[in-house]
Amino acid sequence: AFPTLVGDMDSAGSLNAQVLHLIAERIRTKAVFQTHQAKFVTWQFDGEYQGDDCTATLTLGNPDLLGGSVILVAHFLQSITPRLVLGGEMVYPQKWVATLNVGYGGAHASYYHRANEQVMALSPC
């Protein structure tokens, strides 16, 4: 049954918790919280839509409305044929991103790092 709450707390008071909720048959949400003693370490919110031949996911990581920072990740996968799926990923705005994609035809890895406004590096493999 939904919503579902899963978590554990250690003897120092640190908490790892997840809240899962199925809003509709094809729409799932998840919230993840992690604390170290009395301080929030990380929190993340996910929303996922699963269509007949596509999947779309939006993730907000460590949103800080007062500080104006957030990590935003969007994924989209679309079935082209029964054996071919194409997709994309968008990440905003951290200084570095690393990805690894492995499939039937091979593997692709990339690393992007922004040192400052003038210096950026991209290393596809």
Rosetta silent file (secondary structure, phi, psi, omega in degrees, C-alpha in Angstrom):
SEQUENCE: AFPTLVGDMDSAGSLNAQVLHLIAERIRTKAVFQTHQAKFVTWQFDGEYQGDDCTATLTLGNPDLLGGSVILVAHFLQSITPRLVLGGEMVYPQKWVATLNVGYGGAHASYYHRANEQVMALSPC
SCORE:     score description
SCORE:     0.000 S_00000001
   1 L     0.000  150.366 -178.802    0.000    0.000    0.000 S_00000001
   2 L  -114.419  151.231   -2.766    1.149    3.538   -0.664 S_00000001
   3 L   -73.109  156.718  179.995    2.581    5.783    0.654 S_00000001
   4 E  -118.580  133.795  178.406    5.402    3.658    2.036 S_00000001
   5 E  -117.323  124.664  179.489    7.963    4.880    4.593 S_00000001
   6 E  -128.845  133.616  179.376   11.256    3.002    4.994 S_00000001
   7 E  -169.523  168.165  173.885   14.079    4.126    7.237 S_00000001
   8 E  -147.261  151.832  179.439   16.619    3.375    9.901 S_00000001
   9 E  -131.451  135.378  178.802   18.265    5.371   12.664 S_00000001
  10 L   -91.412  179.917 -175.131   21.544    4.566   14.383 S_00000001
  11 L   -68.887  -18.010  177.651   22.451    5.089   18.036 S_00000001
  12 L   -87.011   -3.524  179.291   23.943    8.554   17.289 S_00000001
  13 L    91.925    8.769  176.950   20.614    9.750   15.903 S_00000001
  14 L   -78.523  138.731 -172.611   21.578    9.697   12.215 S_00000001
  15 E  -122.243  137.223  167.354   18.633    8.889    9.956 S_00000001
  16 E  -122.513  121.390 -176.060   18.290    7.365    6.490 S_00000001
  17 E  -143.071  149.236  174.629   14.697    7.425    5.251 S_00000001
  18 E  -132.864  139.781  173.029   12.701    7.045    2.031 S_00000001
  19 E  -119.204  120.854  179.522    9.091    7.896    1.328 S_00000001
  20 E  -111.623  138.308  179.003    7.605    6.210   -1.747 S_00000001
  21 E  -146.005  131.865  175.901    4.229    7.146   -3.197 S_00000001
  22 E   -98.838   99.695 -175.920    2.371    5.970   -6.284 S_00000001
  23 E   -69.783  -43.802  176.638    0.302    9.025   -7.250 S_00000001
  24 E  -141.604  177.340 -176.145   -1.285    7.339  -10.269 S_00000001
  25 L   -56.958  -33.009 -175.976   -0.771    4.060  -12.091 S_00000001
  26 L  -111.633    0.595 -176.430    2.123    5.512  -14.127 S_00000001
  27 E  -118.915  119.343 -178.792    3.415    8.271  -11.812 S_00000001
  28 E  -120.502  141.118  175.619    5.715    7.440   -8.894 S_00000001
  29 E  -124.148  154.638  178.977    7.356    9.832   -6.443 S_00000001
  30 E  -147.656  139.681  172.853   10.136    9.295   -3.937 S_00000001
  31 E  -124.187  133.074 -179.366   11.712   11.446   -1.237 S_00000001
  32 E  -122.453  131.065 -179.851   15.049   10.488    0.334 S_00000001
  33 E  -128.057  139.006  175.167   16.373   12.071    3.524 S_00000001
  34 E  -138.808  127.977  177.104   19.694   11.554    5.276 S_00000001
  35 E  -120.280  155.238  170.339   20.788   13.228    8.488 S_00000001
  36 E  -120.642  107.277 -171.427   23.976   13.070   10.504 S_00000001
  37 L    57.304 -115.911 -175.385   22.946   13.534   14.114 S_00000001
  38 L  -100.397    7.445 -176.389   20.764   16.681   14.064 S_00000001
  39 E  -112.069  138.488  172.790   21.858   18.068   10.669 S_00000001
  40 E   -68.894  129.056  176.987   20.442   17.312    7.224 S_00000001
  41 E   -96.127  -48.474 -179.646   23.199   15.853    5.053 S_00000001
  42 E  -152.418  150.249  170.226   21.219   15.239    1.886 S_00000001
  43 E  -148.977  149.839 -172.392   17.687   15.158    0.627 S_00000001
  44 E  -149.477  142.778  177.800   16.320   14.355   -2.774 S_00000001
  45 E  -124.697  131.607 -179.799   12.935   14.326   -4.487 S_00000001
  46 E  -122.523  144.721  169.623   12.142   12.182   -7.556 S_00000001
  47 E  -132.298  133.480 -176.114    9.178   12.061   -9.890 S_00000001
  48 E  -133.895  134.465  174.574    8.889    9.360  -12.537 S_00000001
  49 E  -116.159  129.391  177.337    6.432    8.797  -15.374 S_00000001
  50 E  -117.191  109.756  176.144    6.315    5.402  -17.125 S_00000001
  51 L   -90.386 -174.495  178.540    4.482    5.357  -20.440 S_00000001
  52 L   -65.578  -35.767 -177.430    3.900    2.414  -22.751 S_00000001
  53 L  -135.212   19.701  179.527    7.132    3.096  -24.635 S_00000001
  54 E  -151.603  159.863  175.618    8.882    5.880  -22.696 S_00000001
  55 E  -139.000  134.172  177.149   10.108    6.851  -19.243 S_00000001
  56 E  -128.651  134.612 -178.850   10.715   10.361  -17.908 S_00000001
  57 E  -133.188  138.393  175.162   12.334   11.166  -14.554 S_00000001
  58 E  -126.874  128.356 -178.375   12.965   14.463  -12.785 S_00000001
  59 E  -124.741  131.462  172.111   15.199   14.619   -9.686 S_00000001
  60 E  -110.580  120.637 -178.981   15.792   17.552   -7.344 S_00000001
  61 E  -112.276  133.061  178.741   18.832   17.042   -5.143 S_00000001
  62 E    46.091   53.543  179.559   19.616   19.030   -2.004 S_00000001
  63 E   -66.388  130.009  177.876   17.222   21.897   -2.757 S_00000001
  64 E  -126.796   94.508 -177.004   18.140   25.023   -0.768 S_00000001
  65 L   -66.064  -36.363 -179.890   15.551   27.724   -1.395 S_00000001
  66 L   -72.079  -39.838 -179.798   17.249   30.246    0.890 S_00000001
  67 L   -84.769  -12.055  178.269   20.718   29.691   -0.574 S_00000001
  68 L    73.224   27.999  179.825   19.417   29.427   -4.119 S_00000001
  69 E  -122.270  147.602  177.037   21.116   26.131   -4.948 S_00000001
  70 E  -163.188  150.782  170.240   19.734   22.860   -6.267 S_00000001
  71 E  -104.539  124.479 -179.103   20.874   19.935   -8.363 S_00000001
  72 E  -119.468  125.297  179.331   18.352   19.203  -11.114 S_00000001
  73 E  -128.394  128.945  177.059   18.596   16.024  -13.200 S_00000001
  74 E  -123.072  134.291  177.719   16.163   15.061  -15.970 S_00000001
  75 E  -123.210  145.366  173.066   16.190   11.723  -17.824 S_00000001
  76 E  -143.919  129.535  176.518   14.120   10.641  -20.807 S_00000001
  77 E  -124.795  135.155 -179.061   14.123    7.233  -22.530 S_00000001
  78 E  -131.378  127.151  174.901   12.070    6.431  -25.640 S_00000001
  79 E   -75.828  123.934  176.820   11.655    3.017  -27.288 S_00000001
  80 E   -92.845  -46.592  173.796   12.240    3.350  -31.019 S_00000001
  81 E  -134.799  173.617  177.628   11.961   -0.364  -31.793 S_00000001
  82 L   -60.034  -20.502 -178.444   11.626   -3.380  -29.485 S_00000001
  83 L  -114.652    4.954 -177.641   15.451   -3.620  -29.426 S_00000001
  84 E  -133.770  123.633  177.525   16.446    0.069  -29.581 S_00000001
  85 E  -125.352  131.580  176.702   15.929    2.712  -26.905 S_00000001
  86 E  -115.233  149.315 -179.110   17.241    6.263  -27.169 S_00000001
  87 E  -159.527  176.718  179.495   17.442    8.749  -24.349 S_00000001
  88 E  -148.374  165.452 -178.977   19.010   11.804  -22.906 S_00000001
  89 E  -140.594  138.832  176.873   20.061   13.352  -19.633 S_00000001
  90 E  -127.859  131.465  179.806   20.265   16.951  -18.478 S_00000001
  91 E  -124.509  133.284  179.484   22.081   18.023  -15.304 S_00000001
  92 E  -137.772  139.408  -11.803   21.944   21.514  -13.804 S_00000001
  93 L  -121.183   24.875 -171.654   24.129   23.292  -12.437 S_00000001
  94 L   -58.912  166.223 -176.756   26.949   21.564  -10.555 S_00000001
  95 L   -75.996  -19.459  179.282   30.618   22.083  -11.389 S_00000001
  96 E  -144.616  152.232  177.772   31.157   18.501  -12.531 S_00000001
  97 E  -142.315  133.315  174.020   29.180   15.630  -14.047 S_00000001
  98 E  -124.279  134.486  179.088   30.298   12.053  -14.682 S_00000001
  99 E  -132.125  151.932  174.211   28.223    9.575  -16.703 S_00000001
 100 E  -141.100  123.677  178.563   28.599    5.941  -17.726 S_00000001
 101 E  -122.853  125.625  179.754   26.275    4.251  -20.221 S_00000001
 102 E  -122.672  131.188 -179.830   26.593    0.556  -20.991 S_00000001
 103 E  -143.877 -175.517 -178.537   24.509   -1.159  -23.633 S_00000001
 104 L   -59.025  -35.954 -176.138   24.384   -4.044  -26.052 S_00000001
 105 L   -90.341   -2.107 -179.623   26.577   -2.197  -28.561 S_00000001
 106 E   145.870 -157.682 -176.973   29.282   -0.991  -26.171 S_00000001
 107 E  -138.560  153.664  178.186   29.962    1.573  -23.466 S_00000001
 108 E  -140.581  130.917  176.846   30.345    5.346  -23.248 S_00000001
 109 E  -128.844  145.410  176.696   31.808    7.342  -20.375 S_00000001
 110 E  -147.031  154.986  178.517   32.185   11.092  -20.028 S_00000001
 111 E  -140.163  130.129  179.045   33.362   13.591  -17.451 S_00000001
 112 E  -125.468  135.230 -179.755   32.673   17.334  -17.439 S_00000001
 113 E  -139.658  130.309  175.739   34.205   19.791  -14.997 S_00000001
 114 E  -110.820  107.258 -179.712   33.754   23.558  -14.711 S_00000001
 115 L   -73.690  -42.227  175.368   36.590   25.067  -12.695 S_00000001
 116 L  -159.300 -170.094 -176.543   35.259   28.610  -13.122 S_00000001
 117 L   -64.520  -25.926 -177.075   33.387   30.722  -15.694 S_00000001
 118 L   -99.353  -23.372 -173.031   36.356   30.719  -18.107 S_00000001
 119 L  -115.333  118.531  177.467   37.824   27.216  -17.654 S_00000001
 120 E  -135.155  149.756  179.248   35.840   24.083  -18.552 S_00000001
 121 E  -136.487  139.299  176.894   36.974   20.560  -19.436 S_00000001
 122 E  -130.732  132.860 -178.199   35.172   17.668  -21.140 S_00000001
 123 E  -131.144   89.806  174.784   36.624   14.183  -21.449 S_00000001
 124 E   -79.970  146.304  178.922   34.575   11.689  -23.510 S_00000001
 125 L  -123.457    0.000    0.000   35.802    8.096  -23.550 S_00000001
